[in-house]
Short mmCIF file of C-alpha atoms and ligand atoms in Angstrom, two decimals:
data_model
loop_
_atom_site.label_atom_id
_atom_site.label_comp_id
_atom_site.label_asym_id
_atom_site.label_seq_id
_atom_site.Cartn_x
_atom_site.Cartn_y
_atom_site.Cartn_z
CA MET A 1 -111.04 -17.61 153.07
CA LYS A 2 -111.41 -18.67 155.72
CA LYS A 3 -115.45 -18.15 156.76
CA ILE A 4 -118.88 -16.73 154.19
CA ALA A 5 -121.90 -16.12 156.45
CA PHE A 6 -125.11 -15.34 154.71
CA VAL A 7 -127.66 -13.61 156.22
CA GLY A 8 -130.60 -14.74 154.57
CA ALA A 9 -130.77 -18.29 152.62
CA GLY A 10 -132.95 -18.32 149.50
CA ALA A 11 -132.15 -18.39 145.96
CA MET A 12 -129.41 -15.91 145.43
CA ALA A 13 -127.82 -17.45 147.86
CA GLU A 14 -128.22 -20.94 146.97
CA ALA A 15 -126.73 -20.20 143.79
CA LEU A 16 -123.28 -19.17 145.17
CA VAL A 17 -122.56 -21.28 147.31
CA LYS A 18 -122.97 -24.33 145.02
CA GLY A 19 -120.86 -21.27 142.91
CA LEU A 20 -118.15 -21.31 145.63
CA ILE A 21 -118.10 -24.74 146.10
CA ALA A 22 -118.05 -25.38 142.81
CA ALA A 23 -114.71 -23.50 142.83
CA GLU A 24 -113.48 -24.84 146.00
CA HIS A 25 -113.24 -21.18 147.36
CA LEU A 26 -113.15 -22.34 150.53
CA PRO A 27 -114.55 -25.54 152.15
CA ALA A 28 -117.77 -26.22 152.71
CA LYS A 29 -118.04 -25.95 155.86
CA GLY A 30 -116.43 -22.55 156.37
CA ILE A 31 -120.47 -22.07 154.56
CA TRP A 32 -122.22 -20.20 157.06
CA LEU A 33 -125.88 -19.41 156.30
CA THR A 34 -128.84 -18.38 158.47
CA ASN A 35 -132.61 -16.80 157.20
CA HIS A 36 -135.71 -15.70 159.10
CA ALA A 37 -137.44 -18.78 160.05
CA ASN A 38 -137.62 -20.89 158.37
CA ASP A 39 -135.72 -24.41 158.97
CA ALA A 40 -136.56 -26.87 157.06
CA ARG A 41 -134.94 -24.81 153.85
CA LEU A 42 -131.52 -24.54 156.23
CA GLN A 43 -131.47 -28.60 157.20
CA GLU A 44 -132.06 -29.11 153.07
CA LEU A 45 -129.13 -26.35 152.58
CA HIS A 46 -126.97 -28.53 154.53
CA ALA A 47 -127.72 -31.62 153.41
CA ALA A 48 -127.10 -30.85 150.05
CA TYR A 49 -123.81 -28.75 150.27
CA GLY A 50 -122.75 -29.36 153.89
CA VAL A 51 -122.53 -25.90 154.46
CA THR A 52 -122.64 -24.84 158.19
CA ILE A 53 -126.10 -23.62 159.66
CA THR A 54 -126.47 -21.77 162.54
CA ARG A 55 -129.44 -19.59 164.33
CA ASN A 56 -127.22 -17.78 166.79
CA GLN A 57 -126.18 -14.64 165.10
CA THR A 58 -122.83 -14.40 167.26
CA ASP A 59 -122.01 -17.58 166.04
CA LEU A 60 -122.62 -16.86 162.07
CA LEU A 61 -120.19 -13.54 162.31
CA LYS A 62 -117.70 -14.83 164.13
CA ASP A 63 -114.59 -14.53 162.44
CA ALA A 64 -116.29 -14.01 159.00
CA ASP A 65 -113.94 -13.06 156.78
CA VAL A 66 -117.45 -11.75 154.14
CA ILE A 67 -121.35 -11.23 155.22
CA ILE A 68 -123.86 -11.04 152.72
CA LEU A 69 -126.68 -9.77 152.86
CA SER A 70 -129.12 -12.01 150.94
CA MET A 71 -132.75 -11.13 152.62
CA LYS A 72 -135.12 -9.70 150.06
CA PRO A 73 -135.49 -5.48 149.67
CA LYS A 74 -137.80 -5.13 151.84
CA ASP A 75 -136.74 -7.61 155.20
CA ALA A 76 -133.44 -5.03 154.57
CA GLU A 77 -134.25 -3.07 158.08
CA ALA A 78 -135.21 -6.07 160.07
CA ALA A 79 -131.85 -7.50 159.18
CA LEU A 80 -129.35 -5.09 159.61
CA SER A 81 -131.49 -3.11 163.17
CA SER A 82 -130.15 -6.50 164.16
CA LEU A 83 -126.61 -6.35 162.75
CA LYS A 84 -126.21 -3.27 164.26
CA SER A 85 -126.13 -4.76 167.56
CA ALA A 86 -122.99 -7.47 166.10
CA ASN A 87 -118.93 -6.81 167.23
CA LEU A 88 -118.43 -6.49 163.96
CA ASN A 89 -114.76 -5.81 163.20
CA SER A 90 -113.19 -3.74 160.40
CA LYS A 91 -111.18 -6.67 158.39
CA GLN A 92 -114.82 -7.84 157.95
CA ILE A 93 -116.02 -7.60 154.35
CA VAL A 94 -120.27 -6.21 154.17
CA VAL A 95 -121.35 -7.05 150.97
CA SER A 96 -124.78 -6.76 149.69
CA ILE A 97 -127.15 -7.67 147.12
CA LEU A 98 -130.58 -6.18 147.85
CA ALA A 99 -131.74 -4.69 145.18
CA GLY A 100 -131.75 -0.51 145.35
CA ILE A 101 -130.16 -0.43 148.08
CA HIS A 102 -127.81 1.41 148.81
CA THR A 103 -124.11 1.43 150.58
CA SER A 104 -124.96 4.78 152.72
CA PHE A 105 -127.94 3.28 154.16
CA LEU A 106 -126.24 -0.21 154.81
CA GLU A 107 -123.24 2.13 156.07
CA SER A 108 -125.95 3.82 158.44
CA TYR A 109 -126.45 1.00 159.77
CA LEU A 110 -122.75 -0.48 160.70
CA PRO A 111 -119.62 0.37 162.80
CA SER A 112 -118.09 3.72 161.53
CA ASN A 113 -115.02 1.69 158.80
CA GLN A 114 -117.13 -1.29 158.08
CA PRO A 115 -116.08 -2.09 154.68
CA VAL A 116 -119.18 -2.31 152.51
CA VAL A 117 -119.62 -3.57 148.75
CA ARG A 118 -122.93 -4.11 147.41
CA ALA A 119 -122.14 -6.39 143.93
CA MET A 120 -125.42 -6.58 141.21
CA PRO A 121 -125.85 -10.33 139.75
CA ASN A 122 -128.18 -12.16 138.04
CA THR A 123 -130.14 -15.28 138.26
CA SER A 124 -127.35 -17.38 136.02
CA ALA A 125 -125.61 -17.90 138.90
CA THR A 126 -127.56 -20.70 139.08
CA ILE A 127 -125.38 -22.17 136.13
CA LEU A 128 -122.69 -20.64 137.32
CA GLU A 129 -122.87 -17.27 134.06
CA ALA A 130 -124.06 -14.70 136.27
CA ALA A 131 -122.96 -10.99 135.07
CA THR A 132 -122.06 -9.42 137.73
CA ALA A 133 -121.03 -5.74 138.89
CA VAL A 134 -119.71 -4.71 142.62
CA ALA A 135 -119.21 -1.36 144.25
CA ALA A 136 -116.84 -0.11 146.98
CA GLY A 137 -119.08 2.02 149.86
CA VAL A 138 -116.60 4.74 151.31
CA HIS A 139 -115.40 2.15 153.25
CA ALA A 140 -114.18 -0.51 151.35
CA GLY A 141 -110.65 0.05 150.10
CA SER A 142 -109.34 -2.32 147.03
CA GLU A 143 -107.92 -5.13 148.91
CA ASP A 144 -111.32 -5.56 149.92
CA MET A 145 -113.04 -5.06 146.17
CA LYS A 146 -111.05 -8.71 145.07
CA VAL A 147 -111.54 -10.16 147.55
CA VAL A 148 -115.53 -10.15 146.72
CA SER A 149 -114.78 -9.18 142.69
CA SER A 150 -113.16 -13.15 143.45
CA LEU A 151 -115.90 -14.39 144.89
CA PHE A 152 -118.55 -13.66 142.64
CA LYS A 153 -116.31 -14.47 139.72
CA THR A 154 -117.11 -18.89 141.31
CA VAL A 155 -120.10 -17.39 139.76
CA GLY A 156 -119.49 -16.22 136.74
CA GLU A 157 -118.24 -12.59 134.91
CA ALA A 158 -118.05 -9.92 137.38
CA VAL A 159 -116.97 -6.58 136.84
CA GLU A 160 -116.11 -3.41 139.18
CA VAL A 161 -118.10 0.06 138.70
CA GLU A 162 -119.06 3.13 140.77
CA GLU A 163 -121.92 2.74 142.87
CA GLU A 164 -123.82 5.63 140.53
CA ALA A 165 -123.74 2.82 137.87
CA MET A 166 -126.01 0.57 140.09
CA ASP A 167 -129.35 2.12 138.34
CA ALA A 168 -127.87 1.12 134.90
CA VAL A 169 -126.28 -2.37 135.94
CA THR A 170 -129.75 -3.45 137.06
CA ALA A 171 -131.48 -2.01 133.83
CA ILE A 172 -129.12 -3.59 132.18
CA SER A 173 -127.69 -7.07 133.32
CA GLY A 174 -129.74 -7.23 136.98
CA SER A 175 -133.07 -7.27 134.80
CA GLY A 176 -131.33 -8.40 131.01
CA PRO A 177 -132.13 -11.77 131.14
CA ALA A 178 -135.86 -11.59 130.99
CA TYR A 179 -135.36 -9.49 128.20
CA LEU A 180 -133.84 -11.33 126.40
CA TYR A 181 -136.23 -14.39 127.61
CA TYR A 182 -139.03 -11.81 126.21
CA MET A 183 -137.36 -11.75 122.91
CA MET A 184 -137.24 -15.42 123.02
CA GLU A 185 -141.14 -15.99 123.91
CA ALA A 186 -140.83 -14.11 120.72
CA LEU A 187 -139.47 -16.31 118.59
CA GLU A 188 -140.61 -18.91 119.50
CA GLU A 189 -143.99 -18.27 119.20
CA ALA A 190 -143.23 -16.83 115.13
CA SER A 191 -141.12 -20.37 115.06
CA SER A 192 -144.46 -22.09 115.09
CA GLN A 193 -146.38 -19.28 112.92
CA VAL A 194 -143.61 -19.46 110.54
CA GLY A 195 -144.41 -23.93 111.00
CA LEU A 196 -141.60 -25.33 113.13
CA ASP A 197 -141.82 -28.03 114.88
CA GLU A 198 -141.29 -26.72 118.66
CA SER A 199 -138.41 -29.08 119.86
CA VAL A 200 -136.69 -28.46 116.55
CA SER A 201 -137.05 -23.65 117.32
CA LYS A 202 -136.08 -24.97 120.69
CA GLN A 203 -132.68 -26.22 119.78
CA LEU A 204 -131.87 -23.69 116.80
CA LEU A 205 -132.70 -20.71 118.89
CA ILE A 206 -129.99 -21.86 122.48
CA GLN A 207 -127.57 -22.20 119.82
CA THR A 208 -128.48 -19.08 117.60
CA PHE A 209 -128.30 -17.14 120.82
CA LYS A 210 -125.37 -18.45 121.82
CA GLY A 211 -123.66 -18.56 118.47
CA ALA A 212 -124.48 -15.14 118.79
CA ALA A 213 -123.36 -13.85 122.74
CA LYS A 214 -120.11 -15.92 122.02
CA MET A 215 -119.63 -13.99 118.38
CA LEU A 216 -119.28 -10.80 120.08
CA GLU A 217 -117.62 -11.79 122.95
CA GLN A 218 -114.78 -13.18 120.42
CA SER A 219 -114.80 -11.04 117.88
CA ASP A 220 -113.38 -6.78 118.13
CA LEU A 221 -116.49 -6.31 115.78
CA THR A 222 -119.68 -4.07 117.85
CA PRO A 223 -123.04 -5.61 117.61
CA ALA A 224 -123.69 -3.40 114.87
CA GLN A 225 -120.81 -4.35 112.31
CA LEU A 226 -121.44 -8.30 112.95
CA ARG A 227 -125.61 -7.32 112.35
CA ALA A 228 -124.15 -5.80 108.72
CA ASN A 229 -121.88 -8.36 108.18
CA ILE A 230 -125.11 -10.83 108.28
CA THR A 231 -127.37 -8.90 106.25
CA SER A 232 -127.61 -8.09 102.78
CA ALA A 233 -129.82 -5.65 100.35
CA GLY A 234 -132.68 -7.74 99.59
CA GLY A 235 -131.38 -10.19 101.41
CA THR A 236 -134.02 -12.19 104.54
CA THR A 237 -132.22 -10.51 106.67
CA ALA A 238 -132.84 -7.27 105.54
CA ALA A 239 -136.44 -7.90 105.35
CA GLY A 240 -136.62 -8.90 108.98
CA ILE A 241 -134.53 -5.70 110.42
CA SER A 242 -136.50 -3.96 108.12
CA VAL A 243 -140.26 -4.65 109.84
CA LEU A 244 -138.22 -4.18 113.51
CA GLU A 245 -136.71 -0.66 111.69
CA GLU A 246 -140.41 0.35 111.38
CA GLN A 247 -141.96 -1.01 114.32
CA GLY A 248 -139.37 1.36 116.73
CA VAL A 249 -138.55 -2.11 118.45
CA LYS A 250 -134.44 -0.37 119.10
CA ALA A 251 -136.52 2.56 120.53
CA ALA A 252 -138.99 0.33 122.71
CA ILE A 253 -135.81 -2.07 123.66
CA GLN A 254 -133.86 1.71 125.29
CA ALA A 255 -137.20 2.39 126.50
CA CYS A 256 -137.93 -0.39 128.10
CA VAL A 257 -133.62 -0.34 130.19
CA LYS A 258 -134.59 3.82 131.37
CA ALA A 259 -137.40 2.26 132.42
CA ALA A 260 -135.81 -0.71 134.26
CA ALA A 261 -133.53 2.14 135.46
CA ALA A 262 -135.60 4.85 136.93
CA ARG A 263 -137.92 2.16 139.03
CA SER A 264 -134.23 1.05 140.90
CA LYS A 265 -132.94 4.27 141.37
CA GLU A 266 -137.32 4.70 143.03
CA MET A 267 -136.99 2.17 144.68
CA GLY A 268 -133.31 2.49 146.38
CA GLN A 269 -134.64 6.97 147.87
CA ALA A 270 -136.74 4.20 149.90
CA PHE A 271 -134.27 3.24 151.67
CA SER A 272 -132.09 6.56 152.16
CA LYS A 273 -131.20 8.14 155.76
N1 NAP B 301 -132.95 -14.22 142.08
C1 NAP B 301 -132.04 -12.85 141.42
O1 NAP B 301 -132.08 -13.18 140.29
C2 NAP B 301 -131.53 -11.39 142.28
C3 NAP B 301 -130.85 -11.08 140.71
C4 NAP B 301 -129.13 -10.21 141.61
C5 NAP B 301 -129.73 -9.53 143.38
N2 NAP B 301 -131.19 -10.38 144.01
C6 NAP B 301 -131.03 -10.20 145.13
O2 NAP B 301 -130.62 -10.90 145.92
C7 NAP B 301 -131.71 -10.82 147.63
C8 NAP B 301 -132.18 -12.28 147.78
O3 NAP B 301 -133.09 -12.62 145.99
P1 NAP B 301 -133.81 -13.60 146.50
O4 NAP B 301 -134.69 -14.65 145.33
O5 NAP B 301 -132.15 -15.28 146.66
O6 NAP B 301 -134.85 -14.49 147.53
P2 NAP B 301 -135.27 -15.66 149.13
O7 NAP B 301 -135.18 -15.88 147.57
O8 NAP B 301 -136.66 -14.72 148.75
O9 NAP B 301 -134.53 -15.21 149.95
C9 NAP B 301 -134.88 -14.95 150.85
C10 NAP B 301 -134.21 -14.85 152.32
O10 NAP B 301 -133.93 -14.04 153.06
C11 NAP B 301 -133.99 -14.58 154.27
N3 NAP B 301 -134.54 -13.62 155.09
C12 NAP B 301 -135.97 -12.24 155.29
N4 NAP B 301 -136.04 -11.52 156.26
C13 NAP B 301 -134.70 -11.54 156.87
C14 NAP B 301 -134.20 -11.57 158.03
N5 NAP B 301 -134.54 -10.42 158.29
N6 NAP B 301 -133.08 -12.30 158.81
C15 NAP B 301 -131.77 -13.62 158.07
N7 NAP B 301 -132.42 -12.92 156.63
C16 NAP B 301 -133.26 -13.24 156.57
C17 NAP B 301 -135.30 -15.44 154.23
O11 NAP B 301 -135.61 -16.08 154.91
P3 NAP B 301 -136.83 -17.03 155.52
O12 NAP B 301 -136.81 -17.77 154.12
O13 NAP B 301 -136.68 -17.96 156.58
O14 NAP B 301 -138.05 -15.84 155.28
C18 NAP B 301 -134.22 -16.49 152.98
O15 NAP B 301 -134.23 -16.65 152.69
C19 NAP B 301 -132.97 -9.83 146.77
O16 NAP B 301 -133.11 -9.14 147.52
C20 NAP B 301 -133.03 -10.00 145.52
O17 NAP B 301 -132.53 -8.27 145.33
C21 NAP B 301 -131.57 -11.30 143.37
#
């Protein structure tokens, strides 16, 4: 890969730039960025990473192997309309990280046969620990998918899914970090209620989350089995878990994920052709 062009230079574009450079996926000069109007932001990215910045769409897109759409969904139509007049060739892969927007909508603005891939990273991309799902549009082949997966693997893990799964992915791993922060927030508040110092509880909680995730990664056991293994009858964990059960916490989490998936679907419907 020689050139990647970002249309949109915000937080998620910067996270990907960081990952691509750290992984030496391509030289920094081969990463091109533009945005809507914020010149200072482009200068800042150039100074920090040595990337190429431009306001000229022809220069941006010329010979780009991959074009990443990284604006907010509300700005997608304006950006896509200007791409319509660009002379893209069918080897250039257009990757969208826009929440909720279906590949068929993107394809309707692009030349026929344009490979389009939809990706849903999450905010942990900023520390190169993203969980990303990628889904192929109708003209994206297996080689295109390999290129795009390897790009997102520079900022964490990447899995390939069918596009039908994207609302579920958005609800699980896209929004997932926020659910876990919510849980940590509750645990921090509870720590102080049982008399633990804030700095101590923060340290313990971070390591507890990391350790539990690593246990799941490194063992063949399911979360339910891991939990059962540390919940002895009449013990402290059993006392805590029984309250979660009484209060319907599992059902609340399931309702939370269903609501997020429904919202993702609804957002997508606003962008259908
Ligand atoms: N943040 C996350 O955790 C996350 C996770 C998964 C997916 N996403 C997706 O990532 C996308 C970007 O999110 P973000 O948080 O990086 O947004 P952001 O920080 O607000 O950045 C948006 C960028 O798009 C630019 N832009 C707006 N209209 C444009 C146009 N017509 N042409 C070119 N550039 C344009 C903006 O330029 P100006 O500054 O000049 O206006 C800005 O550089 C969103 O679609 C979001 O759904 C985000």
